[in-house]
Amino acid sequence: MDYAIPVKEEILNAAQKALEANGFAVSIAENAGEAKSKVLALIPEGAEVFTMTSMTLEALGIPKEINESGKYNSVRNKLNDPNTPAREKKRLGAAPEWTIGSVNAVAATGSLLNGSNTGSQLGAYAYGADHVIFVVGAQKIAPSVDEAIKRIYDYVLPKETLRARAAYNLPEFNSFVSKLLITNREVIRGRTTIVLVKEAVGF
């Protein structure tokens, strides 16, 4: 597979149906701008929101809107505050009211996959957050869980290593898939909303 190219619309639609059958709420956006509008329409003003580190979110301008507009109770701002105790930061990050992020891959059979070096985002995704929103470019859809895992190791991991080196000024750093979360089903129907974007967004 070419992991950078969006899948065809029929595959996108099939993935939507499979995800919905597994308890996820799914919306399709034509482009990044529409995806941003859909995400912001879901979140009430004043809500506690945690924006996860995500190139997809950055491409849409969502972190700036959530963390700088003053319309929301930003968890990210609290985590960046040196006066917030370390233990409190863990609690805030693990169980926010709303969390927004992306996934590394979607299996067209209806599963979501997230690899992580530290696992810092996985607790909120799996259980802690009351509401989860994933924005996912159509290039992230793979035909199976096995192919989705391959996408993470062969395509996402090298790009994440380069991103982290630049972001944290660590030229020798190598990221790892230390922890891998595979979500096959959302038990609380509607807790997790996925906005599938027809174009490539993030990596």
mmCIF file with all atom_site columns, C-alpha atoms in Angstrom:
data_model
loop_
_atom_site.group_PDB
_atom_site.id
_atom_site.type_symbol
_atom_site.label_atom_id
_atom_site.label_alt_id
_atom_site.label_comp_id
_atom_site.label_asym_id
_atom_site.label_entity_id
_atom_site.label_seq_id
_atom_site.pdbx_PDB_ins_code
_atom_site.Cartn_x
_atom_site.Cartn_y
_atom_site.Cartn_z
_atom_site.occupancy
_atom_site.B_iso_or_equiv
_atom_site.pdbx_formal_charge
_atom_site.auth_seq_id
_atom_site.auth_comp_id
_atom_site.auth_asym_id
_atom_site.auth_atom_id
_atom_site.pdbx_PDB_model_num
ATOM 1   C CA . MET A 1 1   ? 0.000   0.000  0.000  1.00 0.00 ? 1   MET A CA 1
ATOM 2   C CA . ASP A 1 2   ? 0.959   3.632  -0.476 1.00 0.00 ? 2   ASP A CA 1
ATOM 3   C CA . TYR A 1 3   ? 0.174   4.872  3.009  1.00 0.00 ? 3   TYR A CA 1
ATOM 4   C CA . ALA A 1 4   ? 0.170   8.542  1.965  1.00 0.00 ? 4   ALA A CA 1
ATOM 5   C CA . ILE A 1 5   ? -2.661  8.307  -0.585 1.00 0.00 ? 5   ILE A CA 1
ATOM 6   C CA . PRO A 1 6   ? -6.342  8.591  0.456  1.00 0.00 ? 6   PRO A CA 1
ATOM 7   C CA . VAL A 1 7   ? -8.389  5.480  -0.216 1.00 0.00 ? 7   VAL A CA 1
ATOM 8   C CA . LYS A 1 8   ? -11.170 5.469  -2.777 1.00 0.00 ? 8   LYS A CA 1
ATOM 9   C CA . GLU A 1 9   ? -14.589 6.698  -1.723 1.00 0.00 ? 9   GLU A CA 1
ATOM 10  C CA . GLU A 1 10  ? -16.151 3.235  -1.745 1.00 0.00 ? 10  GLU A CA 1
ATOM 11  C CA . ILE A 1 11  ? -13.533 2.024  0.751  1.00 0.00 ? 11  ILE A CA 1
ATOM 12  C CA . LEU A 1 12  ? -14.103 5.110  2.886  1.00 0.00 ? 12  LEU A CA 1
ATOM 13  C CA . ASN A 1 13  ? -17.840 4.442  2.914  1.00 0.00 ? 13  ASN A CA 1
ATOM 14  C CA . ALA A 1 14  ? -17.311 0.774  3.772  1.00 0.00 ? 14  ALA A CA 1
ATOM 15  C CA . ALA A 1 15  ? -15.044 1.763  6.673  1.00 0.00 ? 15  ALA A CA 1
ATOM 16  C CA . GLN A 1 16  ? -17.717 4.168  7.917  1.00 0.00 ? 16  GLN A CA 1
ATOM 17  C CA . LYS A 1 17  ? -20.328 1.411  7.982  1.00 0.00 ? 17  LYS A CA 1
ATOM 18  C CA . ALA A 1 18  ? -17.983 -1.007 9.765  1.00 0.00 ? 18  ALA A CA 1
ATOM 19  C CA . LEU A 1 19  ? -17.065 1.583  12.389 1.00 0.00 ? 19  LEU A CA 1
ATOM 20  C CA . GLU A 1 20  ? -20.709 2.490  12.986 1.00 0.00 ? 20  GLU A CA 1
ATOM 21  C CA . ALA A 1 21  ? -21.556 -1.189 13.411 1.00 0.00 ? 21  ALA A CA 1
ATOM 22  C CA . ASN A 1 22  ? -18.932 -1.281 16.169 1.00 0.00 ? 22  ASN A CA 1
ATOM 23  C CA . GLY A 1 23  ? -20.502 1.551  18.143 1.00 0.00 ? 23  GLY A CA 1
ATOM 24  C CA . PHE A 1 24  ? -18.600 4.564  16.839 1.00 0.00 ? 24  PHE A CA 1
ATOM 25  C CA . ALA A 1 25  ? -20.337 7.709  15.591 1.00 0.00 ? 25  ALA A CA 1
ATOM 26  C CA . VAL A 1 26  ? -18.878 8.555  12.179 1.00 0.00 ? 26  VAL A CA 1
ATOM 27  C CA . SER A 1 27  ? -19.078 11.656 10.021 1.00 0.00 ? 27  SER A CA 1
ATOM 28  C CA . ILE A 1 28  ? -17.410 12.237 6.647  1.00 0.00 ? 28  ILE A CA 1
ATOM 29  C CA . ALA A 1 29  ? -15.896 15.609 5.742  1.00 0.00 ? 29  ALA A CA 1
ATOM 30  C CA . GLU A 1 30  ? -14.980 16.664 2.212  1.00 0.00 ? 30  GLU A CA 1
ATOM 31  C CA . ASN A 1 31  ? -11.850 18.514 3.335  1.00 0.00 ? 31  ASN A CA 1
ATOM 32  C CA . ALA A 1 32  ? -9.887  19.775 6.323  1.00 0.00 ? 32  ALA A CA 1
ATOM 33  C CA . GLY A 1 33  ? -11.936 22.952 6.659  1.00 0.00 ? 33  GLY A CA 1
ATOM 34  C CA . GLU A 1 34  ? -15.193 21.042 6.873  1.00 0.00 ? 34  GLU A CA 1
ATOM 35  C CA . ALA A 1 35  ? -13.637 18.606 9.342  1.00 0.00 ? 35  ALA A CA 1
ATOM 36  C CA . LYS A 1 36  ? -12.655 21.483 11.635 1.00 0.00 ? 36  LYS A CA 1
ATOM 37  C CA . SER A 1 37  ? -16.200 22.871 11.526 1.00 0.00 ? 37  SER A CA 1
ATOM 38  C CA . LYS A 1 38  ? -17.652 19.457 12.355 1.00 0.00 ? 38  LYS A CA 1
ATOM 39  C CA . VAL A 1 39  ? -15.333 19.027 15.340 1.00 0.00 ? 39  VAL A CA 1
ATOM 40  C CA . LEU A 1 40  ? -16.038 22.454 16.815 1.00 0.00 ? 40  LEU A CA 1
ATOM 41  C CA . ALA A 1 41  ? -19.786 21.975 16.362 1.00 0.00 ? 41  ALA A CA 1
ATOM 42  C CA . LEU A 1 42  ? -19.604 18.932 18.648 1.00 0.00 ? 42  LEU A CA 1
ATOM 43  C CA . ILE A 1 43  ? -18.028 20.674 21.648 1.00 0.00 ? 43  ILE A CA 1
ATOM 44  C CA . PRO A 1 44  ? -20.045 23.063 23.826 1.00 0.00 ? 44  PRO A CA 1
ATOM 45  C CA . GLU A 1 45  ? -18.371 26.309 24.860 1.00 0.00 ? 45  GLU A CA 1
ATOM 46  C CA . GLY A 1 46  ? -16.933 26.139 28.353 1.00 0.00 ? 46  GLY A CA 1
ATOM 47  C CA . ALA A 1 47  ? -16.290 22.389 28.130 1.00 0.00 ? 47  ALA A CA 1
ATOM 48  C CA . GLU A 1 48  ? -13.069 20.882 29.477 1.00 0.00 ? 48  GLU A CA 1
ATOM 49  C CA . VAL A 1 49  ? -11.083 19.862 26.396 1.00 0.00 ? 49  VAL A CA 1
ATOM 50  C CA . PHE A 1 50  ? -7.719  18.138 25.968 1.00 0.00 ? 50  PHE A CA 1
ATOM 51  C CA . THR A 1 51  ? -6.090  18.453 22.554 1.00 0.00 ? 51  THR A CA 1
ATOM 52  C CA . MET A 1 52  ? -3.646  15.594 22.068 1.00 0.00 ? 52  MET A CA 1
ATOM 53  C CA . THR A 1 53  ? -0.373  16.096 20.217 1.00 0.00 ? 53  THR A CA 1
ATOM 54  C CA . SER A 1 54  ? -1.351  15.482 16.605 1.00 0.00 ? 54  SER A CA 1
ATOM 55  C CA . MET A 1 55  ? -0.131  16.654 13.214 1.00 0.00 ? 55  MET A CA 1
ATOM 56  C CA . THR A 1 56  ? -3.681  16.170 11.983 1.00 0.00 ? 56  THR A CA 1
ATOM 57  C CA . LEU A 1 57  ? -5.067  18.588 14.558 1.00 0.00 ? 57  LEU A CA 1
ATOM 58  C CA . GLU A 1 58  ? -2.288  21.065 13.815 1.00 0.00 ? 58  GLU A CA 1
ATOM 59  C CA . ALA A 1 59  ? -3.130  20.959 10.110 1.00 0.00 ? 59  ALA A CA 1
ATOM 60  C CA . LEU A 1 60  ? -6.732  21.846 10.949 1.00 0.00 ? 60  LEU A CA 1
ATOM 61  C CA . GLY A 1 61  ? -5.829  24.610 13.408 1.00 0.00 ? 61  GLY A CA 1
ATOM 62  C CA . ILE A 1 62  ? -7.833  22.958 16.174 1.00 0.00 ? 62  ILE A CA 1
ATOM 63  C CA . PRO A 1 63  ? -5.289  23.315 19.035 1.00 0.00 ? 63  PRO A CA 1
ATOM 64  C CA . LYS A 1 64  ? -5.136  27.080 18.562 1.00 0.00 ? 64  LYS A CA 1
ATOM 65  C CA . GLU A 1 65  ? -8.926  27.340 18.524 1.00 0.00 ? 65  GLU A CA 1
ATOM 66  C CA . ILE A 1 66  ? -9.346  25.238 21.676 1.00 0.00 ? 66  ILE A CA 1
ATOM 67  C CA . ASN A 1 67  ? -6.380  26.463 23.682 1.00 0.00 ? 67  ASN A CA 1
ATOM 68  C CA . GLU A 1 68  ? -6.188  30.132 22.709 1.00 0.00 ? 68  GLU A CA 1
ATOM 69  C CA . SER A 1 69  ? -9.728  31.310 21.975 1.00 0.00 ? 69  SER A CA 1
ATOM 70  C CA . GLY A 1 70  ? -10.851 31.470 25.594 1.00 0.00 ? 70  GLY A CA 1
ATOM 71  C CA . LYS A 1 71  ? -14.060 29.613 24.694 1.00 0.00 ? 71  LYS A CA 1
ATOM 72  C CA . TYR A 1 72  ? -13.046 26.345 26.339 1.00 0.00 ? 72  TYR A CA 1
ATOM 73  C CA . ASN A 1 73  ? -11.518 25.029 29.551 1.00 0.00 ? 73  ASN A CA 1
ATOM 74  C CA . SER A 1 74  ? -8.165  23.952 28.109 1.00 0.00 ? 74  SER A CA 1
ATOM 75  C CA . VAL A 1 75  ? -6.443  20.971 29.708 1.00 0.00 ? 75  VAL A CA 1
ATOM 76  C CA . ARG A 1 76  ? -3.385  21.587 27.553 1.00 0.00 ? 76  ARG A CA 1
ATOM 77  C CA . ASN A 1 77  ? -2.919  25.025 29.100 1.00 0.00 ? 77  ASN A CA 1
ATOM 78  C CA . LYS A 1 78  ? -2.989  23.489 32.581 1.00 0.00 ? 78  LYS A CA 1
ATOM 79  C CA . LEU A 1 79  ? -0.424  20.866 31.572 1.00 0.00 ? 79  LEU A CA 1
ATOM 80  C CA . ASN A 1 80  ? 1.857   23.624 30.281 1.00 0.00 ? 80  ASN A CA 1
ATOM 81  C CA . ASP A 1 81  ? 1.538   25.551 33.547 1.00 0.00 ? 81  ASP A CA 1
ATOM 82  C CA . PRO A 1 82  ? 4.638   24.893 35.713 1.00 0.00 ? 82  PRO A CA 1
ATOM 83  C CA . ASN A 1 83  ? 2.517   25.461 38.813 1.00 0.00 ? 83  ASN A CA 1
ATOM 84  C CA . THR A 1 84  ? 0.366   22.391 38.067 1.00 0.00 ? 84  THR A CA 1
ATOM 85  C CA . PRO A 1 85  ? 1.708   19.439 40.138 1.00 0.00 ? 85  PRO A CA 1
ATOM 86  C CA . ALA A 1 86  ? 2.961   16.434 38.152 1.00 0.00 ? 86  ALA A CA 1
ATOM 87  C CA . ARG A 1 87  ? 0.397   14.073 39.696 1.00 0.00 ? 87  ARG A CA 1
ATOM 88  C CA . GLU A 1 88  ? -2.412  16.476 38.837 1.00 0.00 ? 88  GLU A CA 1
ATOM 89  C CA . LYS A 1 89  ? -1.173  16.651 35.247 1.00 0.00 ? 89  LYS A CA 1
ATOM 90  C CA . LYS A 1 90  ? -1.500  12.879 34.958 1.00 0.00 ? 90  LYS A CA 1
ATOM 91  C CA . ARG A 1 91  ? -5.037  12.985 36.318 1.00 0.00 ? 91  ARG A CA 1
ATOM 92  C CA . LEU A 1 92  ? -6.066  15.808 34.003 1.00 0.00 ? 92  LEU A CA 1
ATOM 93  C CA . GLY A 1 93  ? -4.612  14.073 30.959 1.00 0.00 ? 93  GLY A CA 1
ATOM 94  C CA . ALA A 1 94  ? -6.107  10.687 31.765 1.00 0.00 ? 94  ALA A CA 1
ATOM 95  C CA . ALA A 1 95  ? -9.716  11.715 32.377 1.00 0.00 ? 95  ALA A CA 1
ATOM 96  C CA . PRO A 1 96  ? -10.730 14.924 30.607 1.00 0.00 ? 96  PRO A CA 1
ATOM 97  C CA . GLU A 1 97  ? -14.349 15.678 29.755 1.00 0.00 ? 97  GLU A CA 1
ATOM 98  C CA . TRP A 1 98  ? -13.490 15.889 26.056 1.00 0.00 ? 98  TRP A CA 1
ATOM 99  C CA . THR A 1 99  ? -10.378 14.796 24.212 1.00 0.00 ? 99  THR A CA 1
ATOM 100 C CA . ILE A 1 100 ? -9.524  15.401 20.564 1.00 0.00 ? 100 ILE A CA 1
ATOM 101 C CA . GLY A 1 101 ? -6.844  13.601 18.590 1.00 0.00 ? 101 GLY A CA 1
ATOM 102 C CA . SER A 1 102 ? -6.286  11.269 15.690 1.00 0.00 ? 102 SER A CA 1
ATOM 103 C CA . VAL A 1 103 ? -5.344  7.648  15.138 1.00 0.00 ? 103 VAL A CA 1
ATOM 104 C CA . ASN A 1 104 ? -2.370  6.135  13.361 1.00 0.00 ? 104 ASN A CA 1
ATOM 105 C CA . ALA A 1 105 ? -4.538  3.786  11.329 1.00 0.00 ? 105 ALA A CA 1
ATOM 106 C CA . VAL A 1 106 ? -8.097  2.607  10.786 1.00 0.00 ? 106 VAL A CA 1
ATOM 107 C CA . ALA A 1 107 ? -8.810  -0.957 9.759  1.00 0.00 ? 107 ALA A CA 1
ATOM 108 C CA . ALA A 1 108 ? -11.616 -0.938 7.197  1.00 0.00 ? 108 ALA A CA 1
ATOM 109 C CA . THR A 1 109 ? -13.092 -3.827 9.170  1.00 0.00 ? 109 THR A CA 1
ATOM 110 C CA . GLY A 1 110 ? -13.989 -1.337 11.924 1.00 0.00 ? 110 GLY A CA 1
ATOM 111 C CA . SER A 1 111 ? -11.028 -1.011 14.326 1.00 0.00 ? 111 SER A CA 1
ATOM 112 C CA . LEU A 1 112 ? -8.939  1.980  15.435 1.00 0.00 ? 112 LEU A CA 1
ATOM 113 C CA . LEU A 1 113 ? -5.201  1.737  16.106 1.00 0.00 ? 113 LEU A CA 1
ATOM 114 C CA . ASN A 1 114 ? -2.957  4.048  18.108 1.00 0.00 ? 114 ASN A CA 1
ATOM 115 C CA . GLY A 1 115 ? 0.721   3.458  18.719 1.00 0.00 ? 115 GLY A CA 1
ATOM 116 C CA . SER A 1 116 ? 2.518   5.434  21.414 1.00 0.00 ? 116 SER A CA 1
ATOM 117 C CA . ASN A 1 117 ? 5.976   5.764  22.924 1.00 0.00 ? 117 ASN A CA 1
ATOM 118 C CA . THR A 1 118 ? 4.859   6.824  26.421 1.00 0.00 ? 118 THR A CA 1
ATOM 119 C CA . GLY A 1 119 ? 1.171   5.871  26.371 1.00 0.00 ? 119 GLY A CA 1
ATOM 120 C CA . SER A 1 120 ? 0.220   9.306  27.706 1.00 0.00 ? 120 SER A CA 1
ATOM 121 C CA . GLN A 1 121 ? -2.773  9.674  25.394 1.00 0.00 ? 121 GLN A CA 1
ATOM 122 C CA . LEU A 1 122 ? -4.047  6.109  25.479 1.00 0.00 ? 122 LEU A CA 1
ATOM 123 C CA . GLY A 1 123 ? -5.782  6.155  28.859 1.00 0.00 ? 123 GLY A CA 1
ATOM 124 C CA . ALA A 1 124 ? -8.114  8.974  27.836 1.00 0.00 ? 124 ALA A CA 1
ATOM 125 C CA . TYR A 1 125 ? -8.826  7.338  24.481 1.00 0.00 ? 125 TYR A CA 1
ATOM 126 C CA . ALA A 1 126 ? -9.560  3.904  25.906 1.00 0.00 ? 126 ALA A CA 1
ATOM 127 C CA . TYR A 1 127 ? -11.623 4.834  28.951 1.00 0.00 ? 127 TYR A CA 1
ATOM 128 C CA . GLY A 1 128 ? -10.912 8.055  30.855 1.00 0.00 ? 128 GLY A CA 1
ATOM 129 C CA . ALA A 1 129 ? -12.429 10.737 28.636 1.00 0.00 ? 129 ALA A CA 1
ATOM 130 C CA . ASP A 1 130 ? -16.198 11.194 28.634 1.00 0.00 ? 130 ASP A CA 1
ATOM 131 C CA . HIS A 1 131 ? -16.124 12.126 24.946 1.00 0.00 ? 131 HIS A CA 1
ATOM 132 C CA . VAL A 1 132 ? -13.485 11.287 22.328 1.00 0.00 ? 132 VAL A CA 1
ATOM 133 C CA . ILE A 1 133 ? -13.170 12.862 18.886 1.00 0.00 ? 133 ILE A CA 1
ATOM 134 C CA . PHE A 1 134 ? -10.781 11.498 16.271 1.00 0.00 ? 134 PHE A CA 1
ATOM 135 C CA . VAL A 1 135 ? -10.058 13.354 13.042 1.00 0.00 ? 135 VAL A CA 1
ATOM 136 C CA . VAL A 1 136 ? -8.724  10.902 10.480 1.00 0.00 ? 136 VAL A CA 1
ATOM 137 C CA . GLY A 1 137 ? -7.441  11.495 6.965  1.00 0.00 ? 137 GLY A CA 1
ATOM 138 C CA . ALA A 1 138 ? -8.536  8.940  4.377  1.00 0.00 ? 138 ALA A CA 1
ATOM 139 C CA . GLN A 1 139 ? -4.916  7.887  3.787  1.00 0.00 ? 139 GLN A CA 1
ATOM 140 C CA . LYS A 1 140 ? -4.963  6.197  7.204  1.00 0.00 ? 140 LYS A CA 1
ATOM 141 C CA . ILE A 1 141 ? -7.487  3.537  6.234  1.00 0.00 ? 141 ILE A CA 1
ATOM 142 C CA . ALA A 1 142 ? -6.008  0.065  5.771  1.00 0.00 ? 142 ALA A CA 1
ATOM 143 C CA . PRO A 1 143 ? -7.849  -3.100 4.701  1.00 0.00 ? 143 PRO A CA 1
ATOM 144 C CA . SER A 1 144 ? -7.178  -5.082 7.880  1.00 0.00 ? 144 SER A CA 1
ATOM 145 C CA . VAL A 1 145 ? -5.806  -4.835 11.410 1.00 0.00 ? 145 VAL A CA 1
ATOM 146 C CA . ASP A 1 146 ? -2.576  -6.528 10.285 1.00 0.00 ? 146 ASP A CA 1
ATOM 147 C CA . GLU A 1 147 ? -2.097  -3.987 7.491  1.00 0.00 ? 147 GLU A CA 1
ATOM 148 C CA . ALA A 1 148 ? -2.941  -1.148 9.899  1.00 0.00 ? 148 ALA A CA 1
ATOM 149 C CA . ILE A 1 149 ? -0.208  -2.346 12.272 1.00 0.00 ? 149 ILE A CA 1
ATOM 150 C CA . LYS A 1 150 ? 2.192   -2.509 9.342  1.00 0.00 ? 150 LYS A CA 1
ATOM 151 C CA . ARG A 1 151 ? 1.292   1.091  8.489  1.00 0.00 ? 151 ARG A CA 1
ATOM 152 C CA . ILE A 1 152 ? 2.208   2.169  12.013 1.00 0.00 ? 152 ILE A CA 1
ATOM 153 C CA . TYR A 1 153 ? 5.625   0.506  11.995 1.00 0.00 ? 153 TYR A CA 1
ATOM 154 C CA . ASP A 1 154 ? 6.644   1.091  8.385  1.00 0.00 ? 154 ASP A CA 1
ATOM 155 C CA . TYR A 1 155 ? 5.214   4.548  7.749  1.00 0.00 ? 155 TYR A CA 1
ATOM 156 C CA . VAL A 1 156 ? 4.103   6.391  10.891 1.00 0.00 ? 156 VAL A CA 1
ATOM 157 C CA . LEU A 1 157 ? 6.997   5.500  13.197 1.00 0.00 ? 157 LEU A CA 1
ATOM 158 C CA . PRO A 1 158 ? 9.793   6.947  11.001 1.00 0.00 ? 158 PRO A CA 1
ATOM 159 C CA . LYS A 1 159 ? 7.799   10.148 10.506 1.00 0.00 ? 159 LYS A CA 1
ATOM 160 C CA . GLU A 1 160 ? 7.064   10.434 14.224 1.00 0.00 ? 160 GLU A CA 1
ATOM 161 C CA . THR A 1 161 ? 10.760  10.031 14.993 1.00 0.00 ? 161 THR A CA 1
ATOM 162 C CA . LEU A 1 162 ? 11.592  12.946 12.691 1.00 0.00 ? 162 LEU A CA 1
ATOM 163 C CA . ARG A 1 163 ? 8.777   15.045 14.168 1.00 0.00 ? 163 ARG A CA 1
ATOM 164 C CA . ALA A 1 164 ? 9.913   14.406 17.733 1.00 0.00 ? 164 ALA A CA 1
ATOM 165 C CA . ARG A 1 165 ? 13.562  15.149 16.923 1.00 0.00 ? 165 ARG A CA 1
ATOM 166 C CA . ALA A 1 166 ? 12.610  18.550 15.527 1.00 0.00 ? 166 ALA A CA 1
ATOM 167 C CA . ALA A 1 167 ? 9.990   19.368 18.169 1.00 0.00 ? 167 ALA A CA 1
ATOM 168 C CA . TYR A 1 168 ? 12.155  18.510 21.186 1.00 0.00 ? 168 TYR A CA 1
ATOM 169 C CA . ASN A 1 169 ? 15.592  19.298 19.702 1.00 0.00 ? 169 ASN A CA 1
ATOM 170 C CA . LEU A 1 170 ? 16.782  15.723 20.180 1.00 0.00 ? 170 LEU A CA 1
ATOM 171 C CA . PRO A 1 171 ? 18.729  14.852 17.012 1.00 0.00 ? 171 PRO A CA 1
ATOM 172 C CA . GLU A 1 172 ? 19.586  11.302 18.159 1.00 0.00 ? 172 GLU A CA 1
ATOM 173 C CA . PHE A 1 173 ? 16.115  10.406 19.418 1.00 0.00 ? 173 PHE A CA 1
ATOM 174 C CA . ASN A 1 174 ? 14.305  7.346  18.068 1.00 0.00 ? 174 ASN A CA 1
ATOM 175 C CA . SER A 1 175 ? 10.647  6.879  18.854 1.00 0.00 ? 175 SER A CA 1
ATOM 176 C CA . PHE A 1 176 ? 9.137   3.468  19.637 1.00 0.00 ? 176 PHE A CA 1
ATOM 177 C CA . VAL A 1 177 ? 5.783   1.772  19.452 1.00 0.00 ? 177 VAL A CA 1
ATOM 178 C CA . SER A 1 178 ? 6.109   0.999  23.146 1.00 0.00 ? 178 SER A CA 1
ATOM 179 C CA . LYS A 1 179 ? 2.354   0.630  23.554 1.00 0.00 ? 179 LYS A CA 1
ATOM 180 C CA . LEU A 1 180 ? -0.304  -0.192 20.989 1.00 0.00 ? 180 LEU A CA 1
ATOM 181 C CA . LEU A 1 181 ? -4.007  0.412  21.560 1.00 0.00 ? 181 LEU A CA 1
ATOM 182 C CA . ILE A 1 182 ? -6.438  -1.435 19.294 1.00 0.00 ? 182 ILE A CA 1
ATOM 183 C CA . THR A 1 183 ? -10.043 -0.381 19.791 1.00 0.00 ? 183 THR A CA 1
ATOM 184 C CA . ASN A 1 184 ? -12.352 -2.889 18.151 1.00 0.00 ? 184 ASN A CA 1
ATOM 185 C CA . ARG A 1 185 ? -15.601 -1.600 19.590 1.00 0.00 ? 185 ARG A CA 1
ATOM 186 C CA . GLU A 1 186 ? -16.979 1.329  21.564 1.00 0.00 ? 186 GLU A CA 1
ATOM 187 C CA . VAL A 1 187 ? -18.985 -0.056 24.457 1.00 0.00 ? 187 VAL A CA 1
ATOM 188 C CA . ILE A 1 188 ? -20.693 3.263  25.216 1.00 0.00 ? 188 ILE A CA 1
ATOM 189 C CA . ARG A 1 189 ? -22.391 3.981  21.903 1.00 0.00 ? 189 ARG A CA 1
ATOM 190 C CA . GLY A 1 190 ? -21.650 7.502  20.709 1.00 0.00 ? 190 GLY A CA 1
ATOM 191 C CA . ARG A 1 191 ? -18.816 8.146  23.194 1.00 0.00 ? 191 ARG A CA 1
ATOM 192 C CA . THR A 1 192 ? -16.275 8.153  20.378 1.00 0.00 ? 192 THR A CA 1
ATOM 193 C CA . THR A 1 193 ? -16.897 10.243 17.269 1.00 0.00 ? 193 THR A CA 1
ATOM 194 C CA . ILE A 1 194 ? -14.737 9.827  14.172 1.00 0.00 ? 194 ILE A CA 1
ATOM 195 C CA . VAL A 1 195 ? -14.543 12.518 11.514 1.00 0.00 ? 195 VAL A CA 1
ATOM 196 C CA . LEU A 1 196 ? -13.207 10.875 8.358  1.00 0.00 ? 196 LEU A CA 1
ATOM 197 C CA . VAL A 1 197 ? -11.682 13.374 5.926  1.00 0.00 ? 197 VAL A CA 1
ATOM 198 C CA . LYS A 1 198 ? -11.696 12.516 2.228  1.00 0.00 ? 198 LYS A CA 1
ATOM 199 C CA . GLU A 1 199 ? -8.250  14.043 1.748  1.00 0.00 ? 199 GLU A CA 1
ATOM 200 C CA . ALA A 1 200 ? -4.871  13.266 3.315  1.00 0.00 ? 200 ALA A CA 1
ATOM 201 C CA . VAL A 1 201 ? -4.393  15.069 6.636  1.00 0.00 ? 201 VAL A CA 1
ATOM 202 C CA . GLY A 1 202 ? -1.472  14.514 8.996  1.00 0.00 ? 202 GLY A CA 1
ATOM 203 C CA . PHE A 1 203 ? 0.480   11.269 8.664  1.00 0.00 ? 203 PHE A CA 1
#
